[in-house]
mmCIF file of C-alpha atoms in Angstrom:
data_model
loop_
_atom_site.group_PDB
_atom_site.id
_atom_site.type_symbol
_atom_site.label_atom_id
_atom_site.label_comp_id
_atom_site.label_asym_id
_atom_site.label_seq_id
_atom_site.Cartn_x
_atom_site.Cartn_y
_atom_site.Cartn_z
ATOM 1 C CA UNK A 1 76.344 -47.638 126.101
ATOM 2 C CA UNK A 2 79.167 -49.408 124.286
ATOM 3 C CA UNK A 3 82.059 -47.389 122.973
ATOM 4 C CA UNK A 4 85.325 -48.193 121.269
ATOM 5 C CA UNK A 5 88.256 -46.201 122.617
ATOM 6 C CA UNK A 6 91.118 -45.943 120.127
ATOM 7 C CA UNK A 7 94.670 -45.010 120.972
ATOM 8 C CA UNK A 8 97.386 -44.760 118.351
ATOM 9 C CA UNK A 9 98.247 -48.453 118.663
ATOM 10 C CA UNK A 10 95.014 -50.345 119.261
ATOM 11 C CA UNK A 11 91.340 -50.115 120.053
ATOM 12 C CA UNK A 12 89.601 -51.436 123.154
ATOM 13 C CA UNK A 13 85.927 -52.232 123.659
ATOM 14 C CA UNK A 14 84.680 -50.253 126.679
ATOM 15 C CA UNK A 15 81.332 -50.331 128.434
ATOM 16 C CA UNK A 16 80.774 -46.890 129.890
ATOM 17 C CA UNK A 17 79.603 -46.907 133.499
ATOM 18 C CA UNK A 18 77.364 -44.446 135.328
ATOM 19 C CA UNK A 19 77.934 -40.773 134.630
ATOM 20 C CA UNK A 20 80.867 -41.505 132.309
ATOM 21 C CA UNK A 21 78.564 -42.235 129.368
ATOM 22 C CA UNK A 22 79.117 -39.926 126.439
ATOM 23 C CA UNK A 23 76.600 -37.478 125.057
ATOM 24 C CA UNK A 24 77.084 -35.401 121.933
ATOM 25 C CA UNK A 25 77.781 -32.331 124.089
ATOM 26 C CA UNK A 26 80.515 -34.212 125.989
ATOM 27 C CA UNK A 27 82.601 -34.999 122.924
ATOM 28 C CA UNK A 28 85.244 -32.438 122.083
ATOM 29 C CA UNK A 29 86.250 -31.406 118.577
ATOM 30 C CA UNK A 30 88.903 -34.127 118.409
ATOM 31 C CA UNK A 31 86.428 -36.794 119.486
ATOM 32 C CA UNK A 32 87.553 -37.150 123.100
ATOM 33 C CA UNK A 33 84.905 -37.874 125.724
ATOM 34 C CA UNK A 34 84.903 -35.517 128.670
ATOM 35 C CA UNK A 35 82.623 -35.262 131.677
ATOM 36 C CA UNK A 36 80.122 -32.369 131.443
ATOM 37 C CA UNK A 37 81.986 -30.346 134.106
ATOM 38 C CA UNK A 38 85.385 -31.069 132.597
ATOM 39 C CA UNK A 39 84.318 -30.335 129.045
ATOM 40 C CA UNK A 40 84.040 -26.648 129.918
ATOM 41 C CA UNK A 41 87.309 -26.252 131.817
ATOM 42 C CA UNK A 42 89.776 -29.023 130.981
ATOM 43 C CA UNK A 43 91.635 -29.651 127.746
ATOM 44 C CA UNK A 44 90.544 -32.657 125.740
ATOM 45 C CA UNK A 45 92.448 -35.871 126.262
ATOM 46 C CA UNK A 46 94.207 -37.400 123.265
ATOM 47 C CA UNK A 47 91.776 -40.352 123.186
ATOM 48 C CA UNK A 48 89.799 -40.835 120.012
ATOM 49 C CA UNK A 49 86.306 -42.286 120.579
ATOM 50 C CA UNK A 50 84.086 -43.860 117.953
ATOM 51 C CA UNK A 51 80.646 -45.459 118.225
ATOM 52 C CA UNK A 52 81.673 -48.814 116.730
ATOM 53 C CA UNK A 53 81.454 -51.989 118.710
ATOM 54 C CA UNK A 54 84.342 -54.368 118.377
ATOM 55 C CA UNK A 55 86.190 -57.240 119.927
ATOM 56 C CA UNK A 56 89.443 -57.090 121.813
ATOM 57 C CA UNK A 57 92.427 -56.948 119.535
ATOM 58 C CA UNK A 58 95.606 -58.955 119.935
ATOM 59 C CA UNK A 59 96.152 -57.848 123.527
ATOM 60 C CA UNK A 60 95.546 -60.222 126.368
ATOM 61 C CA UNK A 61 92.723 -59.507 128.806
ATOM 62 C CA UNK A 62 95.003 -58.165 131.525
ATOM 63 C CA UNK A 63 96.543 -55.616 129.158
ATOM 64 C CA UNK A 64 93.098 -54.575 127.936
ATOM 65 C CA UNK A 65 91.790 -54.294 131.464
ATOM 66 C CA UNK A 66 94.718 -52.051 132.406
ATOM 67 C CA UNK A 67 94.138 -49.905 129.330
ATOM 68 C CA UNK A 68 90.426 -49.585 130.135
ATOM 69 C CA UNK A 69 91.227 -48.524 133.704
ATOM 70 C CA UNK A 70 93.795 -46.020 132.398
ATOM 71 C CA UNK A 71 91.309 -44.725 129.811
ATOM 72 C CA UNK A 72 88.590 -44.226 132.409
ATOM 73 C CA UNK A 73 91.062 -42.474 134.729
ATOM 74 C CA UNK A 74 92.081 -40.246 131.825
ATOM 75 C CA UNK A 75 88.487 -39.439 130.985
ATOM 76 C CA UNK A 76 87.734 -38.723 134.633
ATOM 77 C CA UNK A 77 90.710 -36.454 135.274
ATOM 78 C CA UNK A 78 91.334 -34.961 131.843
ATOM 79 C CA UNK A 79 95.009 -35.870 132.346
ATOM 80 C CA UNK A 80 96.236 -38.303 129.665
ATOM 81 C CA UNK A 81 99.323 -39.515 131.546
ATOM 82 C CA UNK A 82 97.755 -42.801 132.749
ATOM 83 C CA UNK A 83 96.691 -43.728 129.240
ATOM 84 C CA UNK A 84 100.035 -42.728 127.735
ATOM 85 C CA UNK A 85 101.946 -44.779 130.322
ATOM 86 C CA UNK A 86 99.800 -47.840 129.720
ATOM 87 C CA UNK A 87 100.082 -47.443 125.955
ATOM 88 C CA UNK A 88 103.893 -47.145 126.169
ATOM 89 C CA UNK A 89 104.055 -50.246 128.360
ATOM 90 C CA UNK A 90 102.071 -52.144 125.752
ATOM 91 C CA UNK A 91 104.293 -50.901 122.913
ATOM 92 C CA UNK A 92 107.448 -51.958 124.770
ATOM 93 C CA UNK A 93 106.006 -55.377 125.613
ATOM 94 C CA UNK A 94 104.882 -55.866 121.986
ATOM 95 C CA UNK A 95 108.341 -55.016 120.638
ATOM 96 C CA UNK A 96 109.999 -57.362 123.114
ATOM 97 C CA UNK A 97 107.570 -60.127 122.155
ATOM 98 C CA UNK A 98 108.181 -59.507 118.432
ATOM 99 C CA UNK A 99 111.939 -59.740 119.037
ATOM 100 C CA UNK A 100 111.454 -63.054 120.851
ATOM 101 C CA UNK A 101 112.389 -61.649 124.248
ATOM 102 C CA UNK A 102 110.550 -62.421 127.468
ATOM 103 C CA UNK A 103 108.044 -59.949 128.870
ATOM 104 C CA UNK A 104 109.328 -57.485 131.422
ATOM 105 C CA UNK A 105 107.962 -57.998 134.893
ATOM 106 C CA UNK A 106 108.414 -54.831 136.925
ATOM 107 C CA UNK A 107 107.674 -54.968 140.617
ATOM 108 C CA UNK A 108 107.917 -51.956 142.864
ATOM 109 C CA UNK A 109 108.856 -52.810 146.411
ATOM 110 C CA UNK A 110 107.589 -50.461 149.046
ATOM 111 C CA UNK A 111 110.136 -49.438 151.671
ATOM 112 C CA UNK A 112 109.825 -51.155 155.021
ATOM 113 C CA UNK A 113 107.913 -49.025 157.493
ATOM 114 C CA UNK A 114 109.421 -47.974 160.821
ATOM 115 C CA UNK A 115 107.005 -50.214 162.754
ATOM 116 C CA UNK A 116 108.465 -53.291 161.069
ATOM 117 C CA UNK A 117 112.097 -52.417 161.779
ATOM 118 C CA UNK A 118 113.941 -53.993 164.675
ATOM 119 C CA UNK A 119 115.502 -51.827 167.353
ATOM 120 C CA UNK A 120 118.931 -52.588 165.892
ATOM 121 C CA UNK A 121 117.791 -51.370 162.466
ATOM 122 C CA UNK A 122 116.278 -48.238 164.013
ATOM 123 C CA UNK A 123 119.559 -47.492 165.805
ATOM 124 C CA UNK A 124 121.487 -48.096 162.582
ATOM 125 C CA UNK A 125 119.148 -45.766 160.673
ATOM 126 C CA UNK A 126 119.427 -43.039 163.346
ATOM 127 C CA UNK A 127 123.226 -43.347 163.294
ATOM 128 C CA UNK A 128 123.268 -43.075 159.489
ATOM 129 C CA UNK A 129 121.081 -39.970 159.648
ATOM 130 C CA UNK A 130 123.343 -38.377 162.244
ATOM 131 C CA UNK A 131 126.464 -39.198 160.222
ATOM 132 C CA UNK A 132 124.793 -37.800 157.131
ATOM 133 C CA UNK A 133 123.917 -34.591 158.988
ATOM 134 C CA UNK A 134 127.519 -34.238 160.171
ATOM 135 C CA UNK A 135 128.891 -34.890 156.692
ATOM 136 C CA UNK A 136 126.496 -32.334 155.214
ATOM 137 C CA UNK A 137 127.538 -29.755 157.830
ATOM 138 C CA UNK A 138 131.244 -30.418 157.162
ATOM 139 C CA UNK A 139 130.632 -30.072 153.452
ATOM 140 C CA UNK A 140 128.814 -26.754 153.932
ATOM 141 C CA UNK A 141 131.582 -25.468 156.217
ATOM 142 C CA UNK A 142 134.255 -26.580 153.748
ATOM 143 C CA UNK A 143 132.412 -24.829 150.927
ATOM 144 C CA UNK A 144 132.061 -21.670 153.012
ATOM 145 C CA UNK A 145 135.784 -21.696 153.880
ATOM 146 C CA UNK A 146 136.668 -22.146 150.226
ATOM 147 C CA UNK A 147 134.346 -19.303 149.306
ATOM 148 C CA UNK A 148 135.876 -17.068 151.995
ATOM 149 C CA UNK A 149 139.399 -17.891 150.754
ATOM 150 C CA UNK A 150 138.419 -17.059 147.182
ATOM 151 C CA UNK A 151 136.826 -13.766 148.265
ATOM 152 C CA UNK A 152 139.980 -12.880 150.224
ATOM 153 C CA UNK A 153 142.172 -13.783 147.239
ATOM 154 C CA UNK A 154 139.998 -11.634 144.955
ATOM 155 C CA UNK A 155 140.331 -8.717 147.363
ATOM 156 C CA UNK A 156 144.138 -9.115 147.476
ATOM 157 C CA UNK A 157 144.391 -9.356 143.688
ATOM 158 C CA UNK A 158 142.202 -6.276 143.230
ATOM 159 C CA UNK A 159 144.371 -4.353 145.694
ATOM 160 C CA UNK A 160 147.516 -5.544 143.923
ATOM 161 C CA UNK A 161 145.988 -4.589 140.567
ATOM 162 C CA UNK A 162 145.231 -1.069 141.858
ATOM 163 C CA UNK A 163 148.810 -0.686 143.079
ATOM 164 C CA UNK A 164 150.198 -1.877 139.732
ATOM 165 C CA UNK A 165 147.923 0.546 137.862
ATOM 166 C CA UNK A 166 149.223 3.385 140.058
ATOM 167 C CA UNK A 167 152.829 2.302 139.464
ATOM 168 C CA UNK A 168 152.152 2.086 135.712
ATOM 169 C CA UNK A 169 150.692 5.599 135.771
ATOM 170 C CA UNK A 170 153.778 6.900 137.589
ATOM 171 C CA UNK A 171 156.161 5.146 135.184
ATOM 172 C CA UNK A 172 154.227 6.429 132.155
ATOM 173 C CA UNK A 173 154.446 9.958 133.528
ATOM 174 C CA UNK A 174 158.167 9.548 134.217
ATOM 175 C CA UNK A 175 158.757 8.168 130.678
ATOM 176 C CA UNK A 176 156.864 11.099 129.145
ATOM 177 C CA UNK A 177 158.928 13.627 131.124
ATOM 178 C CA UNK A 178 162.185 11.886 130.095
ATOM 179 C CA UNK A 179 161.079 11.924 126.433
ATOM 180 C CA UNK A 180 160.224 15.628 126.709
ATOM 181 C CA UNK A 181 163.592 16.373 128.331
ATOM 182 C CA UNK A 182 165.354 14.439 125.556
ATOM 183 C CA UNK A 183 163.453 16.393 122.864
ATOM 184 C CA UNK A 184 164.430 19.684 124.397
ATOM 185 C CA UNK A 185 168.029 18.555 124.650
ATOM 186 C CA UNK A 186 167.974 17.421 120.981
ATOM 187 C CA UNK A 187 166.514 20.784 120.000
ATOM 188 C CA UNK A 188 169.292 22.612 121.818
ATOM 189 C CA UNK A 189 171.959 20.375 120.275
ATOM 190 C CA UNK A 190 170.621 20.920 116.755
ATOM 191 C CA UNK A 191 170.751 24.705 117.242
ATOM 192 C CA UNK A 192 174.533 24.624 117.541
#
């Protein structure tokens, strides 16, 4: 079966293989192909499928191959992330090409495995890990000390605040008694 898979930027001619061929019952309401098991449980992928045959668009064969692989992975898993990533890569490359810039070549280097490290490198790595552990412990201890100091300062300030509130209460009471004494004295003076 020949199917054209259309994303928002281009369409790719795909030959469906094995059990990935589409039947009417496998196509969701938005036109996405899903495997029979996935069509009952997984959400539809954002891939629009039509029954037209067509030639490859302006993409080169490598780009189209990558998109086909991403499309099949998307159809298999029901997760559109592979297709979206590939589509975004193509959009970025197209914009760069339109602006006259060179294509981006991204290479991911895998970290060197322990078996390939020399004994000197292994010792250096172990030393770095130990120093990192010590630095992390010092940082935690420093943070704990700072926290303890702040808690102690809060306790002192709360105690000081309580004392000041008590003093304020005493002074307010003393002021009120002085005012009352003054009123009585004024009353006695006005009687004469």
